[in-house]
Amino acid sequence: EVQLVESGGGLVQPGGSLRLSCVASGFTLNANWMHWVRQAPGKGLMWVSRINTDGSITTYADSVKGRFTISRDNAKNTVYLQMNSLKDEDTAVYYCARDRNFCSSVSCGRWVDPWGQGTLVTVSS
Amino acid sequence: DIQMTQSPSSLSASVGDRVTITCRASQTVSTNLNWYQQKPGKAPKILIYTASSLATGVPSRFSGSGSGTDFTLTISSLQPEDFATYYCQQSYSSRWAFGQGTKVEIK
């Protein structure tokens, strides 16, 4: 069974740091790009970051760029999100998700599936 | 960055109703548009990828259409298990974006 399990969430003060982990099982992690997506309490989904198969390409949402760092250790089947200089507005459930892609004769597309169960990060003094 | 706008933000419908949700992109995303379903307390699940392809295991009452900037998710006959929040998402640009969501409630 393909599964993603996040951990590392918790309560942290504004300005603090936290590192989230996402452990993959049931598939070959090093063959997949991976993403982090977050959801503030009662709000919608917000894409946070993505990383390619070997970690050489990373992309971030503007609101976290320069504060968050995505990385991966394929030998440990794990993807990370290092979050520094945390703000109140970073409070959310953070999901990791596997990138999927498909190309037809005319176009290619990407989506994420599956998602982990999420880990809650609360930034508050 | 590409912005995604869904309408309506919420709707009330009855079992058996046909439901349509629209998603508009601020610039073309070609067919790089996906739809997800999220139930309370659960992670989202993929429904439709590349605008119109049904994900594995998703009932055929769900369908997607559109290209460029305008897209539609249709539920042909709403079932009790379909009451949830639905999100569109573009993967055309390197920075992905979700719509704000459409909550489908019981009438």
PDB file of C-alpha atoms in Angstrom:
ATOM      1  CA  GLU A   1       0.000   0.000   0.000  1.00  0.00           C
ATOM      2  CA  VAL A   2       1.295   3.437  -0.924  1.00  0.00           C
ATOM      3  CA  GLN A   3       1.474   5.519   2.241  1.00  0.00           C
ATOM      4  CA  LEU A   4       2.868   8.841   3.460  1.00  0.00           C
ATOM      5  CA  VAL A   5       3.199   9.624   7.162  1.00  0.00           C
ATOM      6  CA  GLU A   6       4.058  13.104   8.387  1.00  0.00           C
ATOM      7  CA  SER A   7       5.472  13.970  11.787  1.00  0.00           C
ATOM      8  CA  GLY A   8       7.209  16.812  13.581  1.00  0.00           C
ATOM      9  CA  GLY A   9       4.340  19.217  14.065  1.00  0.00           C
ATOM     10  CA  GLY A  10       3.640  20.966  17.349  1.00  0.00           C
ATOM     11  CA  LEU A  11       3.431  24.267  19.155  1.00  0.00           C
ATOM     12  CA  VAL A  12       6.189  26.798  18.479  1.00  0.00           C
ATOM     13  CA  GLN A  13       6.592  30.473  19.317  1.00  0.00           C
ATOM     14  CA  PRO A  14       6.711  33.150  16.612  1.00  0.00           C
ATOM     15  CA  GLY A  15      10.225  33.385  15.222  1.00  0.00           C
ATOM     16  CA  GLY A  16      10.934  29.767  16.095  1.00  0.00           C
ATOM     17  CA  SER A  17      11.813  26.772  13.943  1.00  0.00           C
ATOM     18  CA  LEU A  18      10.400  23.334  13.288  1.00  0.00           C
ATOM     19  CA  ARG A  19      11.329  20.455  10.984  1.00  0.00           C
ATOM     20  CA  LEU A  20       8.621  18.284   9.490  1.00  0.00           C
ATOM     21  CA  SER A  21       9.291  14.782   8.167  1.00  0.00           C
ATOM     22  CA  CYS A  22       7.338  12.693   5.679  1.00  0.00           C
ATOM     23  CA  VAL A  23       8.145   8.979   5.498  1.00  0.00           C
ATOM     24  CA  ALA A  24       7.102   7.162   2.352  1.00  0.00           C
ATOM     25  CA  SER A  25       6.300   3.476   1.989  1.00  0.00           C
ATOM     26  CA  GLY A  26       4.887   1.210  -0.695  1.00  0.00           C
ATOM     27  CA  PHE A  27       6.634   2.963  -3.564  1.00  0.00           C
ATOM     28  CA  THR A  28      10.091   4.045  -4.709  1.00  0.00           C
ATOM     29  CA  LEU A  29      10.531   7.542  -3.292  1.00  0.00           C
ATOM     30  CA  ASN A  30      13.524   8.371  -5.498  1.00  0.00           C
ATOM     31  CA  ALA A  31      11.346   8.064  -8.613  1.00  0.00           C
ATOM     32  CA  ASN A  32       8.926  10.805  -7.535  1.00  0.00           C
ATOM     33  CA  TRP A  33       8.868  14.543  -7.083  1.00  0.00           C
ATOM     34  CA  MET A  34       7.269  15.435  -3.743  1.00  0.00           C
ATOM     35  CA  HIS A  35       5.199  18.374  -2.468  1.00  0.00           C
ATOM     36  CA  TRP A  36       4.136  20.036   0.756  1.00  0.00           C
ATOM     37  CA  VAL A  37       0.663  21.612   0.967  1.00  0.00           C
ATOM     38  CA  ARG A  38      -0.833  23.330   4.008  1.00  0.00           C
ATOM     39  CA  GLN A  39      -4.293  24.176   5.282  1.00  0.00           C
ATOM     40  CA  ALA A  40      -4.916  26.810   7.924  1.00  0.00           C
ATOM     41  CA  PRO A  41      -7.740  26.018  10.363  1.00  0.00           C
ATOM     42  CA  GLY A  42     -11.076  26.339   8.587  1.00  0.00           C
ATOM     43  CA  LYS A  43      -9.412  27.557   5.395  1.00  0.00           C
ATOM     44  CA  GLY A  44      -8.532  26.225   1.958  1.00  0.00           C
ATOM     45  CA  LEU A  45      -5.483  24.468   0.600  1.00  0.00           C
ATOM     46  CA  MET A  46      -2.251  26.315  -0.105  1.00  0.00           C
ATOM     47  CA  TRP A  47       0.636  24.814  -2.056  1.00  0.00           C
ATOM     48  CA  VAL A  48       3.925  25.346  -0.181  1.00  0.00           C
ATOM     49  CA  SER A  49       6.855  23.699  -1.917  1.00  0.00           C
ATOM     50  CA  ARG A  50       8.082  20.919  -4.191  1.00  0.00           C
ATOM     51  CA  ILE A  51      11.319  19.002  -4.779  1.00  0.00           C
ATOM     52  CA  ASN A  52      12.538  16.909  -7.682  1.00  0.00           C
ATOM     53  CA  THR A  53      13.760  13.337  -7.493  1.00  0.00           C
ATOM     54  CA  ASP A  54      17.364  14.040  -6.472  1.00  0.00           C
ATOM     55  CA  GLY A  55      16.816  17.270  -4.567  1.00  0.00           C
ATOM     56  CA  SER A  56      18.549  19.493  -7.110  1.00  0.00           C
ATOM     57  CA  ILE A  57      15.390  21.472  -7.989  1.00  0.00           C
ATOM     58  CA  THR A  58      13.202  23.112  -5.358  1.00  0.00           C
ATOM     59  CA  THR A  59      10.339  25.606  -5.683  1.00  0.00           C
ATOM     60  CA  TYR A  60       8.519  27.620  -3.010  1.00  0.00           C
ATOM     61  CA  ALA A  61       5.419  29.718  -2.601  1.00  0.00           C
ATOM     62  CA  ASP A  62       6.291  33.392  -2.239  1.00  0.00           C
ATOM     63  CA  SER A  63       4.934  33.504   1.318  1.00  0.00           C
ATOM     64  CA  VAL A  64       7.495  30.938   2.568  1.00  0.00           C
ATOM     65  CA  LYS A  65      10.456  31.552   0.268  1.00  0.00           C
ATOM     66  CA  GLY A  66      13.601  32.322   2.232  1.00  0.00           C
ATOM     67  CA  ARG A  67      12.135  30.875   5.450  1.00  0.00           C
ATOM     68  CA  PHE A  68      11.284  27.268   4.507  1.00  0.00           C
ATOM     69  CA  THR A  69      13.593  24.651   2.989  1.00  0.00           C
ATOM     70  CA  ILE A  70      12.451  21.401   1.414  1.00  0.00           C
ATOM     71  CA  SER A  71      14.895  18.488   1.225  1.00  0.00           C
ATOM     72  CA  ARG A  72      14.915  14.731   0.891  1.00  0.00           C
ATOM     73  CA  ASP A  73      16.901  11.666   1.902  1.00  0.00           C
ATOM     74  CA  ASN A  74      15.992   8.936  -0.563  1.00  0.00           C
ATOM     75  CA  ALA A  75      17.979   6.344   1.370  1.00  0.00           C
ATOM     76  CA  LYS A  76      15.681   6.983   4.339  1.00  0.00           C
ATOM     77  CA  ASN A  77      12.532   7.285   2.186  1.00  0.00           C
ATOM     78  CA  THR A  78      11.956  10.660   3.804  1.00  0.00           C
ATOM     79  CA  VAL A  79      11.148  14.195   2.694  1.00  0.00           C
ATOM     80  CA  TYR A  80      11.641  17.150   5.040  1.00  0.00           C
ATOM     81  CA  LEU A  81      10.359  20.683   5.458  1.00  0.00           C
ATOM     82  CA  GLN A  82      12.579  22.910   7.581  1.00  0.00           C
ATOM     83  CA  MET A  83      10.570  25.905   8.733  1.00  0.00           C
ATOM     84  CA  ASN A  84      12.388  28.914  10.189  1.00  0.00           C
ATOM     85  CA  SER A  85      11.251  32.383  11.289  1.00  0.00           C
ATOM     86  CA  LEU A  86       7.755  31.043  11.815  1.00  0.00           C
ATOM     87  CA  LYS A  87       4.818  33.459  11.858  1.00  0.00           C
ATOM     88  CA  ASP A  88       1.309  33.213  13.269  1.00  0.00           C
ATOM     89  CA  GLU A  89      -0.018  32.812   9.721  1.00  0.00           C
ATOM     90  CA  ASP A  90       2.033  29.637   9.244  1.00  0.00           C
ATOM     91  CA  THR A  91      -0.350  27.860  11.630  1.00  0.00           C
ATOM     92  CA  ALA A  92      -1.832  25.008   9.590  1.00  0.00           C
ATOM     93  CA  VAL A  93      -2.027  21.304   8.964  1.00  0.00           C
ATOM     94  CA  TYR A  94       0.873  20.428   6.713  1.00  0.00           C
ATOM     95  CA  TYR A  95       0.436  17.612   4.213  1.00  0.00           C
ATOM     96  CA  CYS A  96       3.076  15.917   2.105  1.00  0.00           C
ATOM     97  CA  ALA A  97       1.966  14.454  -1.201  1.00  0.00           C
ATOM     98  CA  ARG A  98       3.453  12.440  -4.037  1.00  0.00           C
ATOM     99  CA  ASP A  99       3.725  14.005  -7.486  1.00  0.00           C
ATOM    100  CA  ARG A 100       2.179  12.084 -10.351  1.00  0.00           C
ATOM    101  CA  ASN A 101       2.476  12.848 -14.038  1.00  0.00           C
ATOM    102  CA  PHE A 102       1.045  11.695 -17.326  1.00  0.00           C
ATOM    103  CA  CYS A 103       1.810  12.563 -20.918  1.00  0.00           C
ATOM    104  CA  SER A 104      -0.489  11.971 -23.864  1.00  0.00           C
ATOM    105  CA  SER A 105       0.436  12.566 -27.468  1.00  0.00           C
ATOM    106  CA  VAL A 106      -0.494  16.242 -27.121  1.00  0.00           C
ATOM    107  CA  SER A 107       0.146  17.323 -23.551  1.00  0.00           C
ATOM    108  CA  CYS A 108       1.474  16.442 -20.127  1.00  0.00           C
ATOM    109  CA  GLY A 109      -0.035  16.968 -16.709  1.00  0.00           C
ATOM    110  CA  ARG A 110       0.914  16.695 -13.024  1.00  0.00           C
ATOM    111  CA  TRP A 111      -1.117  16.201  -9.864  1.00  0.00           C
ATOM    112  CA  VAL A 112      -0.576  14.820  -6.358  1.00  0.00           C
ATOM    113  CA  ASP A 113      -1.713  11.471  -5.046  1.00  0.00           C
ATOM    114  CA  PRO A 114      -1.753  10.223  -2.368  1.00  0.00           C
ATOM    115  CA  TRP A 115      -1.561  12.681   0.503  1.00  0.00           C
ATOM    116  CA  GLY A 116      -0.402  11.960   4.022  1.00  0.00           C
ATOM    117  CA  GLN A 117      -2.704  12.393   7.001  1.00  0.00           C
ATOM    118  CA  GLY A 118      -1.132  15.741   7.869  1.00  0.00           C
ATOM    119  CA  THR A 119       0.679  17.177  10.877  1.00  0.00           C
ATOM    120  CA  LEU A 120      -0.513  20.265  12.764  1.00  0.00           C
ATOM    121  CA  VAL A 121       1.827  23.206  13.255  1.00  0.00           C
ATOM    122  CA  THR A 122       0.677  25.884  15.684  1.00  0.00           C
ATOM    123  CA  VAL A 123       2.612  29.139  15.888  1.00  0.00           C
ATOM    124  CA  SER A 124       1.607  31.060  18.979  1.00  0.00           C
ATOM    125  CA  SER A 125       3.106  32.808  21.969  1.00  0.00           C
TER     126      SER A 125
ATOM    127  CA  ASP B   1       1.571  33.898 -10.225  1.00  0.00           C
ATOM    128  CA  ILE B   2      -1.563  32.202 -11.550  1.00  0.00           C
ATOM    129  CA  GLN B   3      -4.691  32.743  -9.449  1.00  0.00           C
ATOM    130  CA  MET B   4      -7.550  30.237  -9.344  1.00  0.00           C
ATOM    131  CA  THR B   5     -11.143  31.302  -8.633  1.00  0.00           C
ATOM    132  CA  GLN B   6     -13.940  28.843  -7.952  1.00  0.00           C
ATOM    133  CA  SER B   7     -17.666  29.480  -7.986  1.00  0.00           C
ATOM    134  CA  PRO B   8     -19.791  29.153  -6.081  1.00  0.00           C
ATOM    135  CA  SER B   9     -17.996  29.129  -2.715  1.00  0.00           C
ATOM    136  CA  SER B  10     -20.773  26.937  -1.359  1.00  0.00           C
ATOM    137  CA  LEU B  11     -23.970  25.330  -2.544  1.00  0.00           C
ATOM    138  CA  SER B  12     -26.841  23.347  -1.138  1.00  0.00           C
ATOM    139  CA  ALA B  13     -28.158  20.405  -3.122  1.00  0.00           C
ATOM    140  CA  SER B  14     -30.264  17.292  -2.708  1.00  0.00           C
ATOM    141  CA  VAL B  15     -29.371  13.674  -3.323  1.00  0.00           C
ATOM    142  CA  GLY B  16     -29.859  12.974  -7.017  1.00  0.00           C
ATOM    143  CA  ASP B  17     -29.240  16.552  -8.120  1.00  0.00           C
ATOM    144  CA  ARG B  18     -26.830  17.463 -10.899  1.00  0.00           C
ATOM    145  CA  VAL B  19     -24.123  19.732  -9.505  1.00  0.00           C
ATOM    146  CA  THR B  20     -21.707  21.939 -11.426  1.00  0.00           C
ATOM    147  CA  ILE B  21     -18.692  23.754  -9.994  1.00  0.00           C
ATOM    148  CA  THR B  22     -16.631  26.147 -12.075  1.00  0.00           C
ATOM    149  CA  CYS B  23     -12.977  27.130 -11.832  1.00  0.00           C
ATOM    150  CA  ARG B  24     -11.334  30.033 -13.638  1.00  0.00           C
ATOM    151  CA  ALA B  25      -7.603  30.648 -14.002  1.00  0.00           C
ATOM    152  CA  SER B  26      -6.119  34.161 -14.218  1.00  0.00           C
ATOM    153  CA  GLN B  27      -4.172  33.041 -17.308  1.00  0.00           C
ATOM    154  CA  THR B  28      -4.106  29.947 -19.440  1.00  0.00           C
ATOM    155  CA  VAL B  29      -3.219  26.668 -17.739  1.00  0.00           C
ATOM    156  CA  SER B  30      -3.916  24.590 -20.880  1.00  0.00           C
ATOM    157  CA  THR B  31      -5.353  21.330 -19.480  1.00  0.00           C
ATOM    158  CA  ASN B  32      -3.078  21.316 -16.408  1.00  0.00           C
ATOM    159  CA  LEU B  33      -6.060  21.467 -14.077  1.00  0.00           C
ATOM    160  CA  ASN B  34      -6.939  18.957 -11.366  1.00  0.00           C
ATOM    161  CA  TRP B  35      -9.892  18.512  -8.994  1.00  0.00           C
ATOM    162  CA  TYR B  36      -9.719  17.187  -5.426  1.00  0.00           C
ATOM    163  CA  GLN B  37     -12.364  16.208  -2.875  1.00  0.00           C
ATOM    164  CA  GLN B  38     -11.860  16.789   0.841  1.00  0.00           C
ATOM    165  CA  LYS B  39     -14.089  15.549   3.659  1.00  0.00           C
ATOM    166  CA  PRO B  40     -13.912  17.021   7.179  1.00  0.00           C
ATOM    167  CA  GLY B  41     -10.807  15.950   9.083  1.00  0.00           C
ATOM    168  CA  LYS B  42      -9.406  14.052   6.124  1.00  0.00           C
ATOM    169  CA  ALA B  43      -6.694  14.655   3.547  1.00  0.00           C
ATOM    170  CA  PRO B  44      -7.797  15.631   0.041  1.00  0.00           C
ATOM    171  CA  LYS B  45      -8.214  12.955  -2.638  1.00  0.00           C
ATOM    172  CA  ILE B  46      -7.689  13.305  -6.370  1.00  0.00           C
ATOM    173  CA  LEU B  47     -10.859  13.115  -8.469  1.00  0.00           C
ATOM    174  CA  ILE B  48      -9.951  14.435 -11.908  1.00  0.00           C
ATOM    175  CA  TYR B  49      -6.513  15.089 -13.414  1.00  0.00           C
ATOM    176  CA  THR B  50      -5.525  16.937 -16.587  1.00  0.00           C
ATOM    177  CA  ALA B  51      -8.970  18.566 -16.703  1.00  0.00           C
ATOM    178  CA  SER B  52     -10.989  15.531 -17.734  1.00  0.00           C
ATOM    179  CA  SER B  53      -9.298  12.248 -16.772  1.00  0.00           C
ATOM    180  CA  LEU B  54     -11.037  10.305 -14.007  1.00  0.00           C
ATOM    181  CA  ALA B  55      -8.683   9.104 -11.267  1.00  0.00           C
ATOM    182  CA  THR B  56      -8.597   5.413 -10.422  1.00  0.00           C
ATOM    183  CA  GLY B  57     -11.521   4.308  -8.289  1.00  0.00           C
ATOM    184  CA  VAL B  58     -13.528   7.518  -8.730  1.00  0.00           C
ATOM    185  CA  PRO B  59     -17.192   6.936  -9.647  1.00  0.00           C
ATOM    186  CA  SER B  60     -18.229   7.794 -13.195  1.00  0.00           C
ATOM    187  CA  ARG B  61     -20.801  10.326 -11.956  1.00  0.00           C
ATOM    188  CA  PHE B  62     -17.856  12.707 -11.616  1.00  0.00           C
ATOM    189  CA  SER B  63     -16.615  14.411 -14.775  1.00  0.00           C
ATOM    190  CA  GLY B  64     -14.404  17.340 -15.688  1.00  0.00           C
ATOM    191  CA  SER B  65     -14.138  19.552 -18.729  1.00  0.00           C
ATOM    192  CA  GLY B  66     -12.473  22.693 -20.002  1.00  0.00           C
ATOM    193  CA  SER B  67      -9.171  24.046 -21.205  1.00  0.00           C
ATOM    194  CA  GLY B  68      -7.317  27.313 -21.179  1.00  0.00           C
ATOM    195  CA  THR B  69      -8.840  29.380 -18.358  1.00  0.00           C
ATOM    196  CA  ASP B  70     -12.322  27.924 -17.765  1.00  0.00           C
ATOM    197  CA  PHE B  71     -13.065  24.545 -16.237  1.00  0.00           C
ATOM    198  CA  THR B  72     -16.024  22.635 -14.851  1.00  0.00           C
ATOM    199  CA  LEU B  73     -16.485  19.775 -12.395  1.00  0.00           C
ATOM    200  CA  THR B  74     -19.845  18.033 -12.734  1.00  0.00           C
ATOM    201  CA  ILE B  75     -21.480  15.496 -10.444  1.00  0.00           C
ATOM    202  CA  SER B  76     -24.255  13.959 -12.517  1.00  0.00           C
ATOM    203  CA  SER B  77     -26.328  12.576  -9.629  1.00  0.00           C
ATOM    204  CA  LEU B  78     -25.262  13.687  -6.159  1.00  0.00           C
ATOM    205  CA  GLN B  79     -24.862  10.889  -3.629  1.00  0.00           C
ATOM    206  CA  PRO B  80     -24.748  11.150   0.195  1.00  0.00           C
ATOM    207  CA  GLU B  81     -21.000  10.452   0.222  1.00  0.00           C
ATOM    208  CA  ASP B  82     -20.354  13.382  -2.160  1.00  0.00           C
ATOM    209  CA  PHE B  83     -21.071  16.049   0.437  1.00  0.00           C
ATOM    210  CA  ALA B  84     -17.621  17.541   0.826  1.00  0.00           C
ATOM    211  CA  THR B  85     -15.420  20.444  -0.248  1.00  0.00           C
ATOM    212  CA  TYR B  86     -13.997  20.459  -3.769  1.00  0.00           C
ATOM    213  CA  TYR B  87     -10.827  22.222  -4.905  1.00  0.00           C
ATOM    214  CA  CYS B  88      -9.400  22.916  -8.327  1.00  0.00           C
ATOM    215  CA  GLN B  89      -5.616  23.165  -8.712  1.00  0.00           C
ATOM    216  CA  GLN B  90      -3.339  24.249 -11.550  1.00  0.00           C
ATOM    217  CA  SER B  91      -0.025  22.558 -12.274  1.00  0.00           C
ATOM    218  CA  TYR B  92       0.813  24.615 -15.371  1.00  0.00           C
ATOM    219  CA  SER B  93       3.296  26.902 -13.652  1.00  0.00           C
ATOM    220  CA  SER B  94       6.133  25.849 -11.375  1.00  0.00           C
ATOM    221  CA  ARG B  95       4.298  27.411  -8.426  1.00  0.00           C
ATOM    222  CA  TRP B  96       1.075  25.488  -8.120  1.00  0.00           C
ATOM    223  CA  ALA B  97      -2.144  27.089  -6.890  1.00  0.00           C
ATOM    224  CA  PHE B  98      -5.498  25.900  -5.550  1.00  0.00           C
ATOM    225  CA  GLY B  99      -8.893  27.494  -5.840  1.00  0.00           C
ATOM    226  CA  GLN B 100     -10.529  28.629  -2.597  1.00  0.00           C
ATOM    227  CA  GLY B 101     -12.816  25.606  -2.504  1.00  0.00           C
ATOM    228  CA  THR B 102     -16.523  24.885  -2.998  1.00  0.00           C
ATOM    229  CA  LYS B 103     -18.426  23.354  -0.101  1.00  0.00           C
ATOM    230  CA  VAL B 104     -21.287  21.099  -1.185  1.00  0.00           C
ATOM    231  CA  GLU B 105     -23.888  20.825   1.581  1.00  0.00           C
ATOM    232  CA  ILE B 106     -27.099  18.901   2.054  1.00  0.00           C
ATOM    233  CA  LYS B 107     -30.268  20.798   1.176  1.00  0.00           C
TER     234      LYS B 107
END
